[in-house]
């Protein structure tokens, strides 16, 4: 097969979707199996895809770069996307492909090739108030059409699959679940030098609770902070580290830190480099992730793989990720979250039990398996075969 992939999300500071795209493309190239890949992007330097070009039959379509639009915002970002799509179509006429895959809710549709799209979740349907208007408009008014015109829809969990079937009106057999994996770099790290370097870089204390992810309302950080304040009132003597870039509508997080009097108890690190995340997880006593909704919940998986006890919500896809290896809470109840924090912080034996269970649970999720599922789905669409 000749497969074109939109890889622009791997540029810059990668979100979860950027990590997803990066890992899967790397695995597809490594597995190879006689297929050829074309990587489409705008505003992305060719060096970012160079490692893949050396590893298999891969071409980077530099023609699809919208030069001059790098790092600009809406509406110019939309212009860059339109320009990139137009250039990509021109190149695809010269080098026809069998399938175009968009890993981030968007894709290209045309009569000469099959189309696949990844819809990671339907969070906008459940919590529209937590999305900026420009993003919400696309998800509410355009996503149904994208799904209908695509030959294949990939998603990250059975929960998201059900949502896509129910809310976008898609046939169940058209939607394929490919569980994301965890990179092998995520493992318990106890090297003193590595830990010391990360501790110094992010000004971390000796012991701490950790949240790692984008600071945005859907992650329930206001609820976490209120629960943390309540736990402190009940005797908790531990700092909370909020690690990650501010996302949209993040200001309520810092307002809550001030209103709850947590300025000296909460540490915000900003963006955490990819190579520092395993050590950060490993140093944390407890990882707390009481999100309202997740299409998968990659930070929960990463924390378990590093041997870190996890507190997370019993909602959406998170039980598929955590299995019986995490402490579940009601994300709507600050009292429940506070009790879980105190319970794990005060019990060495419970933390050890969750460490052991988490390592076993995380071992069942690999990027190689995810890529094999996706490639099999591509072959099913292009060749009409099912492995």
mmCIF file of C-alpha atoms in Angstrom:
data_model
loop_
_atom_site.group_PDB
_atom_site.id
_atom_site.type_symbol
_atom_site.label_atom_id
_atom_site.label_comp_id
_atom_site.label_asym_id
_atom_site.label_seq_id
_atom_site.Cartn_x
_atom_site.Cartn_y
_atom_site.Cartn_z
ATOM 1 C CA UNK A 1 0.000 0.000 0.000
ATOM 2 C CA UNK A 2 0.909 3.625 -0.442
ATOM 3 C CA UNK A 3 -0.252 5.453 2.674
ATOM 4 C CA UNK A 4 -0.256 9.216 3.223
ATOM 5 C CA UNK A 5 -0.291 10.459 6.824
ATOM 6 C CA UNK A 6 -0.841 13.946 8.225
ATOM 7 C CA UNK A 7 2.002 14.364 10.764
ATOM 8 C CA UNK A 8 1.880 18.085 11.527
ATOM 9 C CA UNK A 9 0.960 17.466 15.207
ATOM 10 C CA UNK A 10 4.444 16.106 15.939
ATOM 11 C CA UNK A 11 5.893 19.618 15.624
ATOM 12 C CA UNK A 12 6.907 21.707 18.622
ATOM 13 C CA UNK A 13 5.603 20.935 22.092
ATOM 14 C CA UNK A 14 3.643 17.780 21.449
ATOM 15 C CA UNK A 15 0.246 17.196 22.952
ATOM 16 C CA UNK A 16 -1.105 13.706 23.514
ATOM 17 C CA UNK A 17 -2.161 13.544 19.860
ATOM 18 C CA UNK A 18 1.344 14.526 18.789
ATOM 19 C CA UNK A 19 2.774 11.699 20.911
ATOM 20 C CA UNK A 20 0.195 9.302 19.438
ATOM 21 C CA UNK A 21 1.100 10.248 15.861
ATOM 22 C CA UNK A 22 4.829 10.082 16.515
ATOM 23 C CA UNK A 23 4.742 6.621 18.097
ATOM 24 C CA UNK A 24 2.444 5.040 15.521
ATOM 25 C CA UNK A 25 4.321 6.392 12.498
ATOM 26 C CA UNK A 26 7.578 5.150 14.010
ATOM 27 C CA UNK A 27 6.108 1.664 14.514
ATOM 28 C CA UNK A 28 4.564 1.553 11.037
ATOM 29 C CA UNK A 29 7.887 2.468 9.434
ATOM 30 C CA UNK A 30 9.726 -0.094 11.564
ATOM 31 C CA UNK A 31 7.230 -2.859 10.732
ATOM 32 C CA UNK A 32 7.392 -1.816 7.061
ATOM 33 C CA UNK A 33 5.865 -4.982 5.486
ATOM 34 C CA UNK A 34 6.360 -3.663 1.957
ATOM 35 C CA UNK A 35 4.241 -0.549 2.362
ATOM 36 C CA UNK A 36 5.285 2.994 1.460
ATOM 37 C CA UNK A 37 4.480 6.041 3.554
ATOM 38 C CA UNK A 38 4.183 9.705 2.637
ATOM 39 C CA UNK A 39 4.284 12.194 5.512
ATOM 40 C CA UNK A 40 2.269 15.382 5.009
ATOM 41 C CA UNK A 41 2.766 18.479 7.096
ATOM 42 C CA UNK A 42 2.723 22.256 7.247
ATOM 43 C CA UNK A 43 5.081 24.394 9.267
ATOM 44 C CA UNK A 44 7.226 21.359 10.112
ATOM 45 C CA UNK A 45 10.935 21.300 9.419
ATOM 46 C CA UNK A 46 12.011 18.272 7.330
ATOM 47 C CA UNK A 47 14.534 17.284 10.016
ATOM 48 C CA UNK A 48 11.599 16.315 12.246
ATOM 49 C CA UNK A 49 10.784 13.385 9.973
ATOM 50 C CA UNK A 50 14.346 12.530 8.951
ATOM 51 C CA UNK A 51 14.672 9.654 11.410
ATOM 52 C CA UNK A 52 11.744 7.889 9.753
ATOM 53 C CA UNK A 53 13.073 8.386 6.244
ATOM 54 C CA UNK A 54 16.199 6.458 7.258
ATOM 55 C CA UNK A 55 14.135 3.593 8.712
ATOM 56 C CA UNK A 56 11.952 2.493 5.814
ATOM 57 C CA UNK A 57 10.327 3.384 2.523
ATOM 58 C CA UNK A 58 9.207 6.865 3.536
ATOM 59 C CA UNK A 59 8.975 10.178 1.736
ATOM 60 C CA UNK A 60 8.341 13.580 3.321
ATOM 61 C CA UNK A 61 6.179 15.729 1.075
ATOM 62 C CA UNK A 62 7.857 19.065 1.609
ATOM 63 C CA UNK A 63 5.564 20.451 -1.100
ATOM 64 C CA UNK A 64 2.817 20.326 1.515
ATOM 65 C CA UNK A 65 4.555 22.804 3.815
ATOM 66 C CA UNK A 66 2.838 26.146 4.111
ATOM 67 C CA UNK A 67 5.984 28.255 4.347
ATOM 68 C CA UNK A 68 5.495 31.511 6.199
ATOM 69 C CA UNK A 69 2.616 30.211 8.330
ATOM 70 C CA UNK A 70 4.713 28.479 10.997
ATOM 71 C CA UNK A 71 3.473 29.080 14.527
ATOM 72 C CA UNK A 72 0.721 31.540 13.620
ATOM 73 C CA UNK A 73 -2.738 31.479 15.109
ATOM 74 C CA UNK A 74 -6.323 31.429 13.891
ATOM 75 C CA UNK A 75 -7.466 32.432 11.289
ATOM 76 C CA UNK A 76 -4.044 32.135 9.634
ATOM 77 C CA UNK A 77 -3.708 28.562 10.927
ATOM 78 C CA UNK A 78 -6.840 27.729 8.950
ATOM 79 C CA UNK A 79 -5.326 29.316 5.844
ATOM 80 C CA UNK A 80 -2.184 27.242 6.380
ATOM 81 C CA UNK A 81 -4.266 24.060 6.629
ATOM 82 C CA UNK A 82 -6.141 24.915 3.438
ATOM 83 C CA UNK A 83 -2.901 25.668 1.622
ATOM 84 C CA UNK A 84 -1.323 22.459 2.908
ATOM 85 C CA UNK A 85 -4.334 20.386 1.849
ATOM 86 C CA UNK A 86 -4.334 21.913 -1.628
ATOM 87 C CA UNK A 87 -0.603 21.264 -2.075
ATOM 88 C CA UNK A 88 -0.971 17.723 -0.772
ATOM 89 C CA UNK A 89 -3.704 17.003 -3.314
ATOM 90 C CA UNK A 90 -1.470 18.287 -6.114
ATOM 91 C CA UNK A 91 1.365 15.995 -5.026
ATOM 92 C CA UNK A 92 -1.014 13.065 -4.652
ATOM 93 C CA UNK A 93 -2.005 13.410 -8.301
ATOM 94 C CA UNK A 94 1.650 12.949 -9.239
ATOM 95 C CA UNK A 95 2.175 10.088 -6.778
ATOM 96 C CA UNK A 96 -1.192 8.394 -6.240
ATOM 97 C CA UNK A 97 -1.789 6.786 -2.840
ATOM 98 C CA UNK A 98 -4.175 4.085 -1.696
ATOM 99 C CA UNK A 99 -5.169 5.688 1.594
ATOM 100 C CA UNK A 100 -4.920 9.000 3.442
ATOM 101 C CA UNK A 101 -4.959 8.938 7.262
ATOM 102 C CA UNK A 102 -5.638 11.943 9.492
ATOM 103 C CA UNK A 103 -4.690 11.120 13.138
ATOM 104 C CA UNK A 104 -6.341 14.258 14.550
ATOM 105 C CA UNK A 105 -10.069 14.488 13.702
ATOM 106 C CA UNK A 106 -9.348 15.888 10.215
ATOM 107 C CA UNK A 107 -8.529 14.116 6.967
ATOM 108 C CA UNK A 108 -8.599 14.444 3.192
ATOM 109 C CA UNK A 109 -11.367 12.919 1.106
ATOM 110 C CA UNK A 110 -11.133 12.172 -2.608
ATOM 111 C CA UNK A 111 -12.387 9.735 -5.234
ATOM 112 C CA UNK A 112 -8.922 8.329 -6.006
ATOM 113 C CA UNK A 113 -8.034 7.067 -2.521
ATOM 114 C CA UNK A 114 -9.552 5.635 0.641
ATOM 115 C CA UNK A 115 -9.806 7.797 3.736
ATOM 116 C CA UNK A 116 -9.173 7.024 7.419
ATOM 117 C CA UNK A 117 -9.538 9.380 10.367
ATOM 118 C CA UNK A 118 -8.813 9.040 14.064
ATOM 119 C CA UNK A 119 -11.487 10.453 16.354
ATOM 120 C CA UNK A 120 -9.919 10.169 19.780
ATOM 121 C CA UNK A 121 -13.020 10.933 21.799
ATOM 122 C CA UNK A 122 -16.339 12.746 21.903
ATOM 123 C CA UNK A 123 -15.517 14.952 24.884
ATOM 124 C CA UNK A 124 -17.043 17.960 23.117
ATOM 125 C CA UNK A 125 -20.441 16.239 23.187
ATOM 126 C CA UNK A 126 -20.311 15.653 26.943
ATOM 127 C CA UNK A 127 -18.535 18.855 28.011
ATOM 128 C CA UNK A 128 -18.961 21.515 25.306
ATOM 129 C CA UNK A 129 -18.399 24.269 27.883
ATOM 130 C CA UNK A 130 -14.746 23.246 28.151
ATOM 131 C CA UNK A 131 -13.862 23.916 24.509
ATOM 132 C CA UNK A 132 -12.998 27.170 22.736
ATOM 133 C CA UNK A 133 -15.646 28.271 20.263
ATOM 134 C CA UNK A 134 -13.504 27.796 17.152
ATOM 135 C CA UNK A 135 -12.706 24.181 18.059
ATOM 136 C CA UNK A 136 -16.247 23.442 19.208
ATOM 137 C CA UNK A 137 -17.716 24.741 15.936
ATOM 138 C CA UNK A 138 -15.649 22.272 13.926
ATOM 139 C CA UNK A 139 -16.365 19.334 16.223
ATOM 140 C CA UNK A 140 -20.099 20.004 16.385
ATOM 141 C CA UNK A 141 -20.745 20.967 12.769
ATOM 142 C CA UNK A 142 -18.043 19.336 10.665
ATOM 143 C CA UNK A 143 -16.990 16.134 12.415
ATOM 144 C CA UNK A 144 -20.151 14.225 11.508
ATOM 145 C CA UNK A 145 -19.472 14.901 7.821
ATOM 146 C CA UNK A 146 -15.833 13.858 8.136
ATOM 147 C CA UNK A 147 -16.899 10.615 9.803
ATOM 148 C CA UNK A 148 -19.556 9.916 7.180
ATOM 149 C CA UNK A 149 -17.167 10.459 4.243
ATOM 150 C CA UNK A 150 -14.322 8.412 5.742
ATOM 151 C CA UNK A 151 -14.018 4.727 4.926
ATOM 152 C CA UNK A 152 -12.504 3.942 8.330
ATOM 153 C CA UNK A 153 -12.669 5.549 11.779
ATOM 154 C CA UNK A 154 -10.008 4.728 14.346
ATOM 155 C CA UNK A 155 -10.454 5.461 18.031
ATOM 156 C CA UNK A 156 -8.660 4.831 21.321
ATOM 157 C CA UNK A 157 -11.152 2.905 23.475
ATOM 158 C CA UNK A 158 -14.393 0.969 23.492
ATOM 159 C CA UNK A 159 -16.028 3.866 25.319
ATOM 160 C CA UNK A 160 -15.102 6.269 22.510
ATOM 161 C CA UNK A 161 -16.228 3.706 19.934
ATOM 162 C CA UNK A 162 -19.689 3.583 21.496
ATOM 163 C CA UNK A 163 -19.847 7.374 21.582
ATOM 164 C CA UNK A 164 -18.898 7.634 17.899
ATOM 165 C CA UNK A 165 -21.532 5.081 16.932
ATOM 166 C CA UNK A 166 -24.222 6.719 19.072
ATOM 167 C CA UNK A 167 -23.545 10.410 18.508
ATOM 168 C CA UNK A 168 -22.147 10.439 14.966
ATOM 169 C CA UNK A 169 -24.494 7.771 13.626
ATOM 170 C CA UNK A 170 -21.734 5.478 12.343
ATOM 171 C CA UNK A 171 -21.982 1.732 11.786
ATOM 172 C CA UNK A 172 -20.133 -0.214 14.515
ATOM 173 C CA UNK A 173 -18.079 -2.208 11.994
ATOM 174 C CA UNK A 174 -16.681 1.018 10.539
ATOM 175 C CA UNK A 175 -15.127 2.065 13.885
ATOM 176 C CA UNK A 176 -11.974 0.212 14.988
ATOM 177 C CA UNK A 177 -10.449 0.429 18.474
ATOM 178 C CA UNK A 178 -6.651 0.595 18.542
ATOM 179 C CA UNK A 179 -5.533 1.015 22.138
ATOM 180 C CA UNK A 180 -2.545 3.353 22.421
ATOM 181 C CA UNK A 181 0.596 1.990 24.008
ATOM 182 C CA UNK A 182 3.277 3.166 26.367
ATOM 183 C CA UNK A 183 6.832 3.853 25.247
ATOM 184 C CA UNK A 184 9.566 1.633 26.672
ATOM 185 C CA UNK A 185 11.231 4.682 28.193
ATOM 186 C CA UNK A 186 8.385 4.751 30.731
ATOM 187 C CA UNK A 187 9.681 2.436 33.438
ATOM 188 C CA UNK A 188 10.663 2.851 37.086
ATOM 189 C CA UNK A 189 13.743 5.087 37.147
ATOM 190 C CA UNK A 190 15.809 5.245 40.314
ATOM 191 C CA UNK A 191 19.094 6.582 38.948
ATOM 192 C CA UNK A 192 20.169 9.297 41.441
ATOM 193 C CA UNK A 193 21.819 11.524 38.835
ATOM 194 C CA UNK A 194 18.808 11.496 36.528
ATOM 195 C CA UNK A 195 16.446 12.191 39.408
ATOM 196 C CA UNK A 196 18.628 14.992 40.730
ATOM 197 C CA UNK A 197 18.772 16.673 37.327
ATOM 198 C CA UNK A 198 14.986 16.535 36.884
ATOM 199 C CA UNK A 199 14.402 17.650 40.472
ATOM 200 C CA UNK A 200 16.628 20.670 39.946
ATOM 201 C CA UNK A 201 15.174 21.534 36.538
ATOM 202 C CA UNK A 202 11.602 21.705 37.828
ATOM 203 C CA UNK A 203 12.287 22.771 41.444
ATOM 204 C CA UNK A 204 10.744 19.633 42.919
ATOM 205 C CA UNK A 205 10.636 18.687 46.615
ATOM 206 C CA UNK A 206 11.713 15.301 47.966
ATOM 207 C CA UNK A 207 8.170 13.846 48.151
ATOM 208 C CA UNK A 208 5.118 15.055 46.275
ATOM 209 C CA UNK A 209 1.783 14.291 44.652
ATOM 210 C CA UNK A 210 1.736 14.709 40.879
ATOM 211 C CA UNK A 211 -0.649 15.714 38.129
ATOM 212 C CA UNK A 212 0.808 15.717 34.599
ATOM 213 C CA UNK A 213 -1.160 16.896 31.593
ATOM 214 C CA UNK A 214 -2.478 19.997 29.882
ATOM 215 C CA UNK A 215 -3.937 22.479 32.361
ATOM 216 C CA UNK A 216 -7.506 22.712 31.073
ATOM 217 C CA UNK A 217 -11.003 22.417 32.597
ATOM 218 C CA UNK A 218 -11.750 18.874 31.384
ATOM 219 C CA UNK A 219 -8.923 17.573 33.594
ATOM 220 C CA UNK A 220 -10.879 18.688 36.687
ATOM 221 C CA UNK A 221 -7.964 20.601 38.154
ATOM 222 C CA UNK A 222 -10.213 22.977 40.089
ATOM 223 C CA UNK A 223 -11.800 19.937 41.731
ATOM 224 C CA UNK A 224 -8.366 18.444 42.399
ATOM 225 C CA UNK A 225 -7.150 21.652 44.034
ATOM 226 C CA UNK A 226 -10.239 21.891 46.256
ATOM 227 C CA UNK A 227 -9.842 18.239 47.216
ATOM 228 C CA UNK A 228 -6.149 18.833 47.932
ATOM 229 C CA UNK A 229 -7.062 21.763 50.188
ATOM 230 C CA UNK A 230 -9.586 19.596 52.032
ATOM 231 C CA UNK A 231 -7.006 16.827 52.464
ATOM 232 C CA UNK A 232 -4.575 19.362 53.926
ATOM 233 C CA UNK A 233 -7.231 20.398 56.429
ATOM 234 C CA UNK A 234 -7.426 16.727 57.440
ATOM 235 C CA UNK A 235 -3.689 16.442 58.055
ATOM 236 C CA UNK A 236 -2.045 15.926 54.643
ATOM 237 C CA UNK A 237 1.506 17.250 54.698
ATOM 238 C CA UNK A 238 2.530 16.991 51.059
ATOM 239 C CA UNK A 239 3.003 19.386 48.134
ATOM 240 C CA UNK A 240 1.125 18.987 44.849
ATOM 241 C CA UNK A 241 3.008 19.344 41.561
ATOM 242 C CA UNK A 242 0.954 20.447 38.536
ATOM 243 C CA UNK A 243 3.115 19.598 35.526
ATOM 244 C CA UNK A 244 2.193 20.650 32.012
ATOM 245 C CA UNK A 245 1.497 23.578 29.742
ATOM 246 C CA UNK A 246 -1.521 25.819 30.350
ATOM 247 C CA UNK A 247 -4.266 24.996 27.861
ATOM 248 C CA UNK A 248 -7.452 26.856 27.035
ATOM 249 C CA UNK A 249 -9.440 28.316 29.949
ATOM 250 C CA UNK A 250 -6.574 27.620 32.342
ATOM 251 C CA UNK A 251 -6.896 30.772 34.469
ATOM 252 C CA UNK A 252 -9.389 29.158 36.863
ATOM 253 C CA UNK A 253 -6.584 26.843 37.980
ATOM 254 C CA UNK A 254 -4.476 29.727 39.259
ATOM 255 C CA UNK A 255 -7.506 31.546 40.691
ATOM 256 C CA UNK A 256 -8.308 28.428 42.710
ATOM 257 C CA UNK A 257 -4.730 28.134 43.967
ATOM 258 C CA UNK A 258 -5.053 31.682 45.326
ATOM 259 C CA UNK A 259 -8.599 31.357 46.676
ATOM 260 C CA UNK A 260 -7.755 28.138 48.531
ATOM 261 C CA UNK A 261 -4.535 29.606 49.944
ATOM 262 C CA UNK A 262 -2.346 27.004 48.244
ATOM 263 C CA UNK A 263 0.371 29.263 46.855
ATOM 264 C CA UNK A 264 3.064 27.607 48.998
ATOM 265 C CA UNK A 265 1.688 24.074 48.625
ATOM 266 C CA UNK A 266 1.304 23.849 44.836
ATOM 267 C CA UNK A 267 4.224 23.836 42.388
ATOM 268 C CA UNK A 268 3.577 24.485 38.687
ATOM 269 C CA UNK A 269 6.341 23.366 36.350
ATOM 270 C CA UNK A 270 5.090 24.444 32.932
ATOM 271 C CA UNK A 271 5.984 22.259 29.969
ATOM 272 C CA UNK A 272 7.820 19.035 30.826
ATOM 273 C CA UNK A 273 10.290 17.714 28.266
ATOM 274 C CA UNK A 274 9.525 14.272 26.867
ATOM 275 C CA UNK A 275 12.755 12.799 28.193
ATOM 276 C CA UNK A 276 12.005 14.043 31.733
ATOM 277 C CA UNK A 277 8.540 12.553 32.114
ATOM 278 C CA UNK A 278 9.577 8.995 33.148
ATOM 279 C CA UNK A 279 11.738 10.344 35.971
ATOM 280 C CA UNK A 280 9.009 12.751 37.051
ATOM 281 C CA UNK A 281 6.459 9.955 37.300
ATOM 282 C CA UNK A 282 8.942 7.698 39.077
ATOM 283 C CA UNK A 283 9.735 10.291 41.748
ATOM 284 C CA UNK A 284 6.090 10.996 42.576
ATOM 285 C CA UNK A 285 4.571 9.216 45.557
ATOM 286 C CA UNK A 286 1.095 9.287 43.968
ATOM 287 C CA UNK A 287 -0.204 10.328 40.555
ATOM 288 C CA UNK A 288 -3.627 12.029 40.691
ATOM 289 C CA UNK A 289 -5.690 12.340 37.503
ATOM 290 C CA UNK A 290 -9.390 12.981 38.352
ATOM 291 C CA UNK A 291 -10.446 13.915 34.813
ATOM 292 C CA UNK A 292 -14.103 14.385 33.910
ATOM 293 C CA UNK A 293 -13.686 12.618 30.575
ATOM 294 C CA UNK A 294 -10.928 10.870 28.604
ATOM 295 C CA UNK A 295 -10.906 9.150 25.246
ATOM 296 C CA UNK A 296 -8.088 7.022 26.640
ATOM 297 C CA UNK A 297 -5.981 8.553 29.415
ATOM 298 C CA UNK A 298 -2.356 8.114 28.362
ATOM 299 C CA UNK A 299 -0.877 9.761 31.515
ATOM 300 C CA UNK A 300 -2.551 7.082 33.650
ATOM 301 C CA UNK A 301 -0.878 4.375 31.562
ATOM 302 C CA UNK A 302 2.504 6.136 31.665
ATOM 303 C CA UNK A 303 2.340 6.529 35.447
ATOM 304 C CA UNK A 304 1.508 2.832 35.952
ATOM 305 C CA UNK A 305 4.397 1.840 33.661
ATOM 306 C CA UNK A 306 6.728 3.874 35.904
ATOM 307 C CA UNK A 307 5.494 2.074 39.003
ATOM 308 C CA UNK A 308 3.602 5.089 40.363
ATOM 309 C CA UNK A 309 0.362 4.485 42.331
ATOM 310 C CA UNK A 310 -2.553 6.136 40.507
ATOM 311 C CA UNK A 311 -5.765 7.844 41.556
ATOM 312 C CA UNK A 312 -8.144 8.438 38.668
ATOM 313 C CA UNK A 313 -11.832 8.738 37.799
ATOM 314 C CA UNK A 314 -14.216 5.858 37.253
ATOM 315 C CA UNK A 315 -15.649 7.481 34.126
ATOM 316 C CA UNK A 316 -15.425 7.257 30.319
ATOM 317 C CA UNK A 317 -12.478 5.124 29.140
ATOM 318 C CA UNK A 318 -10.342 5.330 32.269
ATOM 319 C CA UNK A 319 -11.454 1.951 33.706
ATOM 320 C CA UNK A 320 -10.334 0.335 30.416
ATOM 321 C CA UNK A 321 -6.850 1.718 31.027
ATOM 322 C CA UNK A 322 -6.594 1.283 34.784
ATOM 323 C CA UNK A 323 -8.299 -2.079 35.155
ATOM 324 C CA UNK A 324 -8.000 -3.208 38.790
ATOM 325 C CA UNK A 325 -4.648 -1.467 39.243
ATOM 326 C CA UNK A 326 -5.711 2.042 40.317
ATOM 327 C CA UNK A 327 -7.740 3.765 43.047
ATOM 328 C CA UNK A 328 -10.917 5.112 41.454
ATOM 329 C CA UNK A 329 -12.802 8.229 42.549
ATOM 330 C CA UNK A 330 -15.928 10.155 41.641
ATOM 331 C CA UNK A 331 -14.568 13.248 39.835
ATOM 332 C CA UNK A 332 -17.601 15.259 40.940
ATOM 333 C CA UNK A 333 -16.834 14.657 44.637
ATOM 334 C CA UNK A 334 -13.998 16.632 46.179
ATOM 335 C CA UNK A 335 -14.526 14.624 49.375
ATOM 336 C CA UNK A 336 -13.954 11.347 47.531
ATOM 337 C CA UNK A 337 -10.792 12.666 45.867
ATOM 338 C CA UNK A 338 -9.502 14.040 49.187
ATOM 339 C CA UNK A 339 -10.105 10.700 50.929
ATOM 340 C CA UNK A 340 -8.257 8.798 48.192
ATOM 341 C CA UNK A 341 -5.277 11.153 48.412
ATOM 342 C CA UNK A 342 -5.062 10.724 52.181
ATOM 343 C CA UNK A 343 -5.543 6.965 51.934
ATOM 344 C CA UNK A 344 -2.672 6.445 49.499
ATOM 345 C CA UNK A 345 -0.339 8.995 51.063
ATOM 346 C CA UNK A 346 -0.680 7.380 54.491
ATOM 347 C CA UNK A 347 -0.480 3.714 53.429
ATOM 348 C CA UNK A 348 2.851 2.315 52.265
ATOM 349 C CA UNK A 349 1.306 -1.120 51.731
ATOM 350 C CA UNK A 350 -1.507 0.187 49.507
ATOM 351 C CA UNK A 351 0.952 2.174 47.400
ATOM 352 C CA UNK A 352 3.108 -0.922 46.974
ATOM 353 C CA UNK A 353 0.102 -3.017 45.965
ATOM 354 C CA UNK A 354 -0.918 -0.473 43.324
ATOM 355 C CA UNK A 355 2.674 -0.234 42.062
ATOM 356 C CA UNK A 356 2.788 -3.977 41.425
ATOM 357 C CA UNK A 357 -0.661 -4.095 39.830
ATOM 358 C CA UNK A 358 0.054 -1.030 37.703
ATOM 359 C CA UNK A 359 3.237 -2.454 36.225
ATOM 360 C CA UNK A 360 1.379 -5.615 35.177
ATOM 361 C CA UNK A 361 -1.555 -3.650 33.764
ATOM 362 C CA UNK A 362 0.654 -1.285 31.745
ATOM 363 C CA UNK A 363 2.557 -4.179 30.177
ATOM 364 C CA UNK A 364 -0.555 -5.057 28.171
ATOM 365 C CA UNK A 365 -0.480 -1.822 26.144
ATOM 366 C CA UNK A 366 2.199 -1.437 23.442
ATOM 367 C CA UNK A 367 2.594 0.884 20.466
ATOM 368 C CA UNK A 368 3.607 -2.055 18.284
ATOM 369 C CA UNK A 369 0.269 -3.730 18.948
ATOM 370 C CA UNK A 370 -1.541 -0.445 18.297
ATOM 371 C CA UNK A 371 0.251 0.009 14.963
ATOM 372 C CA UNK A 372 -0.487 -3.587 13.926
ATOM 373 C CA UNK A 373 -4.191 -3.053 14.603
ATOM 374 C CA UNK A 374 -4.187 0.156 12.577
ATOM 375 C CA UNK A 375 -2.273 -1.383 9.674
ATOM 376 C CA UNK A 376 -4.640 -4.357 9.625
ATOM 377 C CA UNK A 377 -7.573 -1.933 9.477
ATOM 378 C CA UNK A 378 -5.923 -0.056 6.584
ATOM 379 C CA UNK A 379 -5.466 -3.314 4.690
ATOM 380 C CA UNK A 380 -9.077 -4.218 5.324
ATOM 381 C CA UNK A 381 -10.244 -0.945 3.780
ATOM 382 C CA UNK A 382 -7.862 -0.955 0.803
ATOM 383 C CA UNK A 383 -7.811 -4.669 -0.025
ATOM 384 C CA UNK A 384 -11.018 -5.829 1.573
ATOM 385 C CA UNK A 385 -9.177 -8.323 3.797
ATOM 386 C CA UNK A 386 -9.385 -8.902 7.523
ATOM 387 C CA UNK A 387 -6.535 -10.489 9.464
#
